[in-house]
Amino acid sequence: MADINSKLDIGVTTGPIRGSRKVHVGPLGVAMREIDLEPSSGEQPVRVYDTSGPYTDPAAQIDIRRGLPQLRRQWQRDRGDVEEYTAREVRPEDNGQLGPDRSGGVPAFPNVAKTVLRAKPGANLSQMHYARRGIITPEMEYVAERENLGRARIAHERDGQDWGASIPDYVTPEFVRDEVARGRAIIPSNVNHPEAEPMAIGRNFLVKINANIGNSAVASDVASEVDKMVWSIRWGADTVMDLSTGRNIHDTREWIIRNSPVPIGTVPIYQALEKVGGVAEDLTWEIFRDTLIEQAEQGVDYFTIHAGVRLPYIPMTARRVTGIVSRGGSIMAKWCLAHHKESFLYERFDEITEIMKAYDIAYSLGDGLRPGSIADANDEAQFAELYTLGELTRRAWAQDVQVMIEGPGHVPMHKIKENMDKQLAACGEAPFYTLGPLVTDIAPGYDHITSGIGAAMIGWFGTAMLCYVTPKEHLGLPDRDDVKVGVVTYKLAAHAADLAKGHPAAKVRDDSLSRARFEFRWRDQFNLSLDPDTAEQYHDQTLPAEGAKTAHFCSMCGPKFCSMKITQEVRDFAAKQNAEVESFVAAEEAEAGLARVGMSDQDMETGFAEMSRAYNEGGRELYIGAGGREHD
Amino acid sequence: MADINSKLDIGVTTGPIRGSRKVHVGPLGVAMREIDLEPSSGEQPVRVYDTSGPYTDPAAQIDIRRGLPQLRRQWQRDRGDVEEYTAREVRPEDNGQLGPDRSGGVPAFPNVAKTVLRAKPGANLSQMHYARRGIITPEMEYVAERENLGRARIAHERDGQDWGASIPDYVTPEFVRDEVARGRAIIPSNVNHPEAEPMAIGRNFLVKINANIGNSAVASDVASEVDKMVWSIRWGADTVMDLSTGRNIHDTREWIIRNSPVPIGTVPIYQALEKVGGVAEDLTWEIFRDTLIEQAEQGVDYFTIHAGVRLPYIPMTARRVTGIVSRGGSIMAKWCLAHHKESFLYERFDEITEIMKAYDIAYSLGDGLRPGSIADANDEAQFAELYTLGELTRRAWAQDVQVMIEGPGHVPMHKIKENMDKQLAACGEAPFYTLGPLVTDIAPGYDHITSGIGAAMIGWFGTAMLCYVTPKEHLGLPDRDDVKVGVVTYKLAAHAADLAKGHPAAKVRDDSLSRARFEFRWRDQFNLSLDPDTAEQYHDQTLPAEGAKTAHFCSMCGPKFCSMKITQEVRDFAAKQNAEVESFVAAEEAEAGLARVGMSDQDMETGFAEMSRAYNEGGRELYIGAGGREHD
């Protein structure tokens, strides 16, 4: 065991993100990241949303065999609606028929709780249930603080096109409660995952991203799986889905959840399929239900349930170019066809909902019939399923259970907005959670980019969470570098969406970075970027010297000529001219007995107008300031 | 010299792109690429647009000391409007004051023509001039064949949102002529660059991409510069801009142009600035004019001219976050301010146009005041310049000179469309040529992606050519890998734009690749992709065995379970059911005395309807085919 443990220790990435400090804000100690800027900038630190958990906190003691502290446990107990009970025993089939000697298996998590929590009989632990009764939970307060990023202290102008969203200037706990109550946002928070830092997924909050991890039949190990989670959240994943198949599913998931500060999602049908040896037609409601309980007790925060893949829709896919590409969707399609029966996920939906509310697991209603190619986008099968997801949303909401809706897939740009509009209409503004979409099929190896384009657009249109795609999509399993590239790509897409929606705090970081760029504060530019390590590394490939990081030029133009340097001269010149004009005007005004204090914007324009008169050539006004435009 | 020559030979990449064959189509032998598919597919080869020139033709003899064959020379002579004259002599300042011993210099191109061509007195060599007189040139015929990609033989449905473009089902030479005549497309084709394969840049043609190369003060060498061009066009660059500064500019450019099958663009003010030792205020019209002639005689196909940076607009940039980020723009701004004079580029515009028409050089009217940050997007300075570019377009068109318009830069998503709409209105639909735009500032190291998002969108809205951005943007100089990533990213963005516009031939490649993916024709999938090498390499990282390339599963799900395999079963099942239905219907029809041949789509729907009746459970129709939808 010693070997394995030391391997586990090595496997997890810790330490602050370059140039950032962990801060804990407000009475709940909401974790955020602050980026300090060079004193010469005269600027406040920039506060950014932080998904990385204690792993980037030098003060935290990380021991993945113990798991993270249980941030939410006391809040849960204080509500008085939970009961503790002995968890379902782990069975061989939970780990893919791993024998009692566990040969070929990963080590079991050494700190498994013997008892777990669920709702007392008749109770409902869902955040939506509290919200609808007017209760502001600590989870909602945490979310409010977290989303604000201190925007109250920032003078921000609103600028954007929000397509009908309702983004407030300032997020209050009451706003969070209201959004959750009406189903426009969810806070995935299984009572058995008290380690998670509360976060919201909703159209009126910052756009979130999800990273998928998971071993597969082709093999992986638990240390690398836990670190994939840690690595994903380091770069910005807001939630992580564990899509493991094959052996060790149960144990791997336990390691991940106990060490995860972000919500964990799964697709329970994957594990259920393993339990019946991979034969879809052998699936039963009982096996599926047992899997839900197993995962609920472990603390999975949201379940992808493909309950919209109904028997009548399956033939609609037969003439598609790429048929059914969702794994969950095709499992259910096969089951339905084999039995000539309606899906048990659809038939038993209300029973599933009963389980969800006992643990506060959120639905992620799967789009099992999403298009797998440009040719199949926005087709009948896809939208037929979407309307059913809308029906299921209403049924889940009837029990106060939180819901989000999964979306495509592969969609050319001109068909993206229709997806968003139909989803909003069909699902009553329940949060949309899309995979990309990829805007072309012809770039395998670059599908983080083909999908990043679609993700940015659909995020702008109103999608609440974007499921990342890595460069290995369609080709192979992502490695550590692929995961990082996927996360950063989606983080930039989500941020671009926030900017375009006019999210009040979003532009702060862009502006700060651009000022740093303009003033040749290279370190500030690196530190403010989504990936400071790569930014610095790229810079150093051309100009490795330490001095180049403080030099007032860059590698594009070299020291001799630099457009930003020239702009500074333009600016100095304009200021100097204005100063001349100012003293002239001041003298005039002094004569007229007027007092003047400094230069306003209006003065500056006046200054240009004065310059214009001063340098008038042959009757043509050469300088025209903000007030006078030649063309329009 | 032997060393240098062998280095040059090594430096240039030759050989076919994996899985592709070079083909020459039609009477003009238009170069294209065909991708053969596995015989099992039963599909025709897929023909794709090919920018790579003879370098990917195994039959071609490549010797970069000799340069490429002069494809267009005879066409030019046949028109009878050119005169041959002795070229301007190369001066030391052309190469950055390189002394006569050429120490520190690259070797001169060994095959420089002693005489060059220009229009006879009173003549105008511009393609626009021919077009307006109703002449269809071989260049236009070449473009028509090239753009079609054999789409006449493809049964295509039109599907897209073209925002008012006028994309024809089939491109005729007359259509090309008409587009060039009205200024909606350009064919950059300097009479002294007869090696170039004609191509069109215009909203109603395939969206094009440009790659920037160039040495810099920080150093490079001629072999790598030539190969950067060859490498860029291999992956899809439609034009290449040589942005070299420092020494060896003239000689490097000669090497590039003589070996380039794509149009070459430059920013002549860069070289002019070198000639005055980097001191912007020392620039004169005479030095600039001399530089234009120098480059015109070498064969530069389009010039970026920042004639829209007018003195009145400069103060508008003083309060920007990032001032003037265009190098050309800031050079001219500095000159204007230093002299208190209107820009000589603006003042002498019609004289510049006289030069352009004598060689058929196209204008690329530079956006010297483009925004360099999200904060500065769509501001007064930017649009003031744009309106001036519209005025200059009309002045150039008055002399039948081809024009495209450069555009931003950094623009959040919600402000992109305004750029396109204003450009179309202000510049009379002259082709728009944008740099990105980047949709956020916070991702240095990933700016090929932040800008690829904006590029795909603005390409969709109507931009004719997208100037690539590499991952090194803002940080350093791109290396070979960066150039490839930049080109492929822009190629996928341009293709996504073509798809969304509903370009008739665009979807053929997506569909073919998706069918290959669905049918596990791995090699076809690699070969049809924009970057077959990377696609195969990524695949092999997970499943390196040769057998895995023909295996009917992929690494995502492993051999045990595969969603595509299940879909095939669904399809087989549906077909079997239909076969049953078909024989049933056939029997019925035989009874009724009707003949049947095979199954049509309509039959298939009927089949589902039959299934629906057959498997009717408790009065609910379980199978609903394309004809009947439960929800809408």
CSV table of N, CA and C in Angstrom, one decimal, chain A residues 177-260:
chain,number,residue,atom,x,y,z
A,177,ARG,N,-32.2,33.2,-4.3
A,177,ARG,CA,-33.3,32.5,-3.8
A,177,ARG,C,-34.4,32.5,-4.9
A,178,ASP,N,-34.7,33.7,-5.4
A,178,ASP,CA,-35.7,33.8,-6.4
A,178,ASP,C,-35.4,33.1,-7.7
A,179,GLU,N,-34.2,33.1,-8.1
A,179,GLU,CA,-33.8,32.4,-9.3
A,179,GLU,C,-34.0,30.9,-9.2
A,180,VAL,N,-33.6,30.4,-8.0
A,180,VAL,CA,-33.7,29.0,-7.7
A,180,VAL,C,-35.1,28.6,-7.6
A,181,ALA,N,-35.9,29.4,-6.9
A,181,ALA,CA,-37.3,29.1,-6.7
A,181,ALA,C,-38.1,29.0,-8.1
A,182,ARG,N,-37.7,29.9,-9.0
A,182,ARG,CA,-38.5,29.8,-10.3
A,182,ARG,C,-37.8,28.8,-11.3
A,183,GLY,N,-36.8,28.2,-10.8
A,183,GLY,CA,-36.1,27.1,-11.7
A,183,GLY,C,-35.2,27.7,-12.7
A,184,ARG,N,-34.9,29.0,-12.6
A,184,ARG,CA,-34.0,29.6,-13.6
A,184,ARG,C,-32.5,29.3,-13.3
A,185,ALA,N,-32.3,28.9,-12.0
A,185,ALA,CA,-30.9,28.5,-11.6
A,185,ALA,C,-31.0,27.3,-10.7
A,186,ILE,N,-29.9,26.5,-10.7
A,186,ILE,CA,-29.8,25.4,-9.7
A,186,ILE,C,-28.5,25.6,-8.9
A,187,ILE,N,-28.5,25.0,-7.7
A,187,ILE,CA,-27.3,24.9,-6.9
A,187,ILE,C,-27.2,23.4,-6.6
A,188,PRO,N,-26.4,22.7,-7.4
A,188,PRO,CA,-26.3,21.3,-7.2
A,188,PRO,C,-25.6,21.0,-5.9
A,189,SER,N,-26.2,20.2,-5.0
A,189,SER,CA,-25.6,20.1,-3.7
A,189,SER,C,-26.1,18.9,-3.0
A,190,ASN,N,-25.7,17.8,-3.4
A,190,ASN,CA,-26.1,16.5,-2.7
A,190,ASN,C,-25.7,16.6,-1.2
A,191,VAL,N,-26.6,16.3,-0.4
A,191,VAL,CA,-26.4,16.3,1.1
A,191,VAL,C,-25.2,15.5,1.5
A,192,ASN,N,-24.9,14.5,0.7
A,192,ASN,CA,-23.7,13.7,1.0
A,192,ASN,C,-22.4,14.1,0.3
A,193,HIS,N,-22.4,15.3,-0.2
A,193,HIS,CA,-21.2,15.9,-0.7
A,193,HIS,C,-21.0,17.3,0.0
A,194,PRO,N,-20.8,17.2,1.3
A,194,PRO,CA,-20.7,18.5,2.1
A,194,PRO,C,-19.4,19.2,1.8
A,195,GLU,N,-18.5,18.6,1.1
A,195,GLU,CA,-17.2,19.2,0.8
A,195,GLU,C,-17.3,20.3,-0.3
A,196,ALA,N,-18.4,20.3,-1.0
A,196,ALA,CA,-18.5,21.2,-2.2
A,196,ALA,C,-18.8,22.6,-1.7
A,197,GLU,N,-18.1,23.5,-2.5
A,197,GLU,CA,-18.4,25.0,-2.3
A,197,GLU,C,-19.6,25.3,-3.2
A,198,PRO,N,-20.6,25.9,-2.6
A,198,PRO,CA,-21.8,26.1,-3.4
A,198,PRO,C,-21.6,27.0,-4.6
A,199,MET,N,-22.3,26.6,-5.7
A,199,MET,CA,-22.2,27.4,-6.9
A,199,MET,C,-23.5,27.3,-7.6
A,200,ALA,N,-23.8,28.3,-8.5
A,200,ALA,CA,-25.1,28.3,-9.2
A,200,ALA,C,-24.9,28.2,-10.7
A,201,ILE,N,-25.8,27.5,-11.3
A,201,ILE,CA,-25.8,27.4,-12.8
A,201,ILE,C,-27.1,28.0,-13.2
A,202,GLY,N,-27.0,29.1,-13.9
A,202,GLY,CA,-28.3,29.8,-14.3
A,202,GLY,C,-27.9,30.9,-15.3
A,203,ARG,N,-28.8,31.2,-16.1
A,203,ARG,CA,-28.6,32.2,-17.2
A,203,ARG,C,-28.3,33.6,-16.6
A,204,ASN,N,-28.7,33.9,-15.4
A,204,ASN,CA,-28.4,35.3,-14.9
A,204,ASN,C,-27.2,35.3,-14.0
A,205,PHE,N,-26.4,34.2,-14.0
A,205,PHE,CA,-25.2,34.2,-13.3
A,205,PHE,C,-24.0,34.1,-14.3
A,206,LEU,N,-22.8,34.1,-13.8
A,206,LEU,CA,-21.7,33.9,-14.7
A,206,LEU,C,-21.8,32.5,-15.4
A,207,VAL,N,-21.5,32.5,-16.7
A,207,VAL,CA,-21.5,31.2,-17.4
A,207,VAL,C,-20.5,30.2,-16.8
A,208,LYS,N,-21.0,29.0,-16.6
A,208,LYS,CA,-20.1,28.0,-16.0
A,208,LYS,C,-19.6,27.0,-17.0
A,209,ILE,N,-18.6,26.3,-16.7
A,209,ILE,CA,-18.1,25.2,-17.6
A,209,ILE,C,-17.9,23.9,-16.8
A,210,ASN,N,-18.1,22.8,-17.5
A,210,ASN,CA,-17.9,21.5,-16.9
A,210,ASN,C,-16.8,20.8,-17.7
A,211,ALA,N,-16.0,20.0,-16.9
A,211,ALA,CA,-15.0,19.1,-17.5
A,211,ALA,C,-15.4,17.7,-17.2
A,212,ASN,N,-15.3,16.9,-18.2
A,212,ASN,CA,-15.5,15.4,-18.1
A,212,ASN,C,-14.2,14.7,-17.8
A,213,ILE,N,-14.3,13.8,-16.8
A,213,ILE,CA,-13.1,13.0,-16.6
A,213,ILE,C,-13.6,11.5,-16.5
A,214,GLY,N,-12.8,10.6,-16.3
A,214,GLY,CA,-13.2,9.2,-16.1
A,214,GLY,C,-12.3,8.3,-16.7
A,215,ASN,N,-12.2,7.1,-16.0
A,215,ASN,CA,-11.4,6.1,-16.6
A,215,ASN,C,-12.2,5.5,-17.7
A,216,SER,N,-11.7,4.5,-18.3
A,216,SER,CA,-12.5,3.8,-19.3
A,216,SER,C,-12.0,2.4,-19.4
A,217,ALA,N,-12.7,1.6,-20.2
A,217,ALA,CA,-12.3,0.2,-20.4
A,217,ALA,C,-10.9,0.1,-20.8
A,218,VAL,N,-10.3,1.1,-21.4
A,218,VAL,CA,-9.0,1.0,-21.9
A,218,VAL,C,-8.0,1.3,-20.8
A,219,ALA,N,-8.5,1.7,-19.6
A,219,ALA,CA,-7.6,1.8,-18.4
A,219,ALA,C,-7.1,3.1,-18.0
A,220,SER,N,-6.9,3.3,-16.7
A,220,SER,CA,-6.5,4.5,-16.0
A,220,SER,C,-6.2,4.1,-14.6
A,221,ASP,N,-5.9,5.0,-13.7
A,221,ASP,CA,-5.8,4.6,-12.3
A,221,ASP,C,-6.3,5.7,-11.4
A,222,VAL,N,-6.6,5.4,-10.1
A,222,VAL,CA,-7.3,6.3,-9.3
A,222,VAL,C,-6.5,7.6,-9.0
A,223,ALA,N,-5.2,7.5,-8.9
A,223,ALA,CA,-4.4,8.7,-8.7
A,223,ALA,C,-4.6,9.7,-9.8
A,224,SER,N,-4.5,9.2,-11.0
A,224,SER,CA,-4.6,10.1,-12.1
A,224,SER,C,-6.0,10.6,-12.3
A,225,GLU,N,-7.0,9.8,-11.9
A,225,GLU,CA,-8.4,10.3,-12.0
A,225,GLU,C,-8.6,11.4,-11.0
A,226,VAL,N,-8.2,11.3,-9.7
A,226,VAL,CA,-8.4,12.4,-8.7
A,226,VAL,C,-7.6,13.6,-9.2
A,227,ASP,N,-6.4,13.4,-9.7
A,227,ASP,CA,-5.7,14.6,-10.2
A,227,ASP,C,-6.3,15.2,-11.4
A,228,LYS,N,-7.0,14.5,-12.2
A,228,LYS,CA,-7.7,15.1,-13.4
A,228,LYS,C,-8.7,16.1,-12.9
A,229,MET,N,-9.4,15.7,-11.8
A,229,MET,CA,-10.4,16.6,-11.2
A,229,MET,C,-9.7,17.8,-10.7
A,230,VAL,N,-8.6,17.6,-9.9
A,230,VAL,CA,-7.9,18.7,-9.2
A,230,VAL,C,-7.3,19.6,-10.3
A,231,TRP,N,-6.8,19.0,-11.3
A,231,TRP,CA,-6.2,19.8,-12.5
A,231,TRP,C,-7.3,20.6,-13.2
A,232,SER,N,-8.5,20.0,-13.4
A,232,SER,CA,-9.6,20.6,-14.1
A,232,SER,C,-10.0,21.9,-13.4
A,233,ILE,N,-10.2,21.7,-12.1
A,233,ILE,CA,-10.7,22.8,-11.3
A,233,ILE,C,-9.7,23.9,-11.1
A,234,ARG,N,-8.4,23.5,-11.1
A,234,ARG,CA,-7.3,24.5,-11.1
A,234,ARG,C,-7.5,25.5,-12.2
A,235,TRP,N,-7.8,25.1,-13.4
A,235,TRP,CA,-7.9,26.0,-14.5
A,235,TRP,C,-9.3,26.5,-14.7
A,236,GLY,N,-10.3,26.1,-13.9
A,236,GLY,CA,-11.5,26.8,-14.0
A,236,GLY,C,-12.8,26.0,-14.2
A,237,ALA,N,-12.7,24.6,-14.1
A,237,ALA,CA,-13.9,23.8,-14.3
A,237,ALA,C,-14.8,24.1,-13.0
A,238,ASP,N,-16.1,24.4,-13.3
A,238,ASP,CA,-17.0,24.7,-12.3
A,238,ASP,C,-17.7,23.4,-11.7
A,239,THR,N,-17.9,22.5,-12.6
A,239,THR,CA,-18.3,21.2,-12.1
A,239,THR,C,-17.5,20.1,-12.9
A,240,VAL,N,-17.5,18.9,-12.4
A,240,VAL,CA,-16.8,17.8,-13.1
A,240,VAL,C,-17.7,16.6,-13.2
A,241,MET,N,-17.8,16.1,-14.4
A,241,MET,CA,-18.5,14.8,-14.5
A,241,MET,C,-17.6,13.7,-14.6
A,242,ASP,N,-17.9,12.7,-13.8
A,242,ASP,CA,-17.1,11.4,-13.8
A,242,ASP,C,-17.9,10.4,-14.7
A,243,LEU,N,-17.3,10.2,-15.8
A,243,LEU,CA,-17.9,9.3,-16.8
A,243,LEU,C,-17.2,8.0,-16.9
A,244,SER,N,-16.7,7.5,-15.8
A,244,SER,CA,-16.0,6.3,-15.8
A,244,SER,C,-16.9,5.1,-16.2
A,245,THR,N,-16.2,4.1,-16.9
A,245,THR,CA,-16.9,2.9,-17.2
A,245,THR,C,-15.9,1.8,-16.8
A,246,GLY,N,-16.3,0.6,-17.0
A,246,GLY,CA,-15.4,-0.6,-16.7
A,246,GLY,C,-15.3,-0.8,-15.2
A,247,ARG,N,-14.2,-1.3,-14.7
A,247,ARG,CA,-14.0,-1.6,-13.3
A,247,ARG,C,-13.8,-0.4,-12.4
A,248,ASN,N,-13.9,-0.6,-11.2
A,248,ASN,CA,-13.5,0.4,-10.2
A,248,ASN,C,-14.3,1.6,-10.2
A,249,ILE,N,-15.5,1.6,-10.8
A,249,ILE,CA,-16.3,2.8,-10.9
A,249,ILE,C,-16.6,3.3,-9.5
A,250,HIS,N,-17.1,2.5,-8.7
A,250,HIS,CA,-17.6,2.9,-7.4
A,250,HIS,C,-16.4,3.6,-6.6
A,251,ASP,N,-15.3,2.8,-6.5
A,251,ASP,CA,-14.2,3.3,-5.7
A,251,ASP,C,-13.6,4.6,-6.2
A,252,THR,N,-13.4,4.6,-7.5
A,252,THR,CA,-12.9,5.8,-8.2
A,252,THR,C,-13.7,7.0,-7.8
A,253,ARG,N,-15.0,6.8,-7.9
A,253,ARG,CA,-15.9,8.0,-7.7
A,253,ARG,C,-15.8,8.4,-6.2
A,254,GLU,N,-15.7,7.5,-5.3
A,254,GLU,CA,-15.5,7.8,-3.9
A,254,GLU,C,-14.3,8.7,-3.7
A,255,TRP,N,-13.2,8.3,-4.3
A,255,TRP,CA,-12.0,9.2,-4.2
A,255,TRP,C,-12.2,10.6,-4.7
A,256,ILE,N,-12.9,10.6,-5.8
A,256,ILE,CA,-13.1,11.9,-6.5
A,256,ILE,C,-14.1,12.8,-5.6
A,257,ILE,N,-15.2,12.2,-5.2
A,257,ILE,CA,-16.2,13.1,-4.5
A,257,ILE,C,-15.6,13.6,-3.2
A,258,ARG,N,-14.9,12.7,-2.5
A,258,ARG,CA,-14.4,13.1,-1.2
A,258,ARG,C,-13.3,14.2,-1.3
A,259,ASN,N,-12.8,14.3,-2.5
A,259,ASN,CA,-11.7,15.3,-2.6
A,259,ASN,C,-12.2,16.5,-3.5
A,260,SER,N,-13.4,16.6,-3.8
A,260,SER,CA,-13.9,17.6,-4.8
A,260,SER,C,-14.6,18.8,-4.1
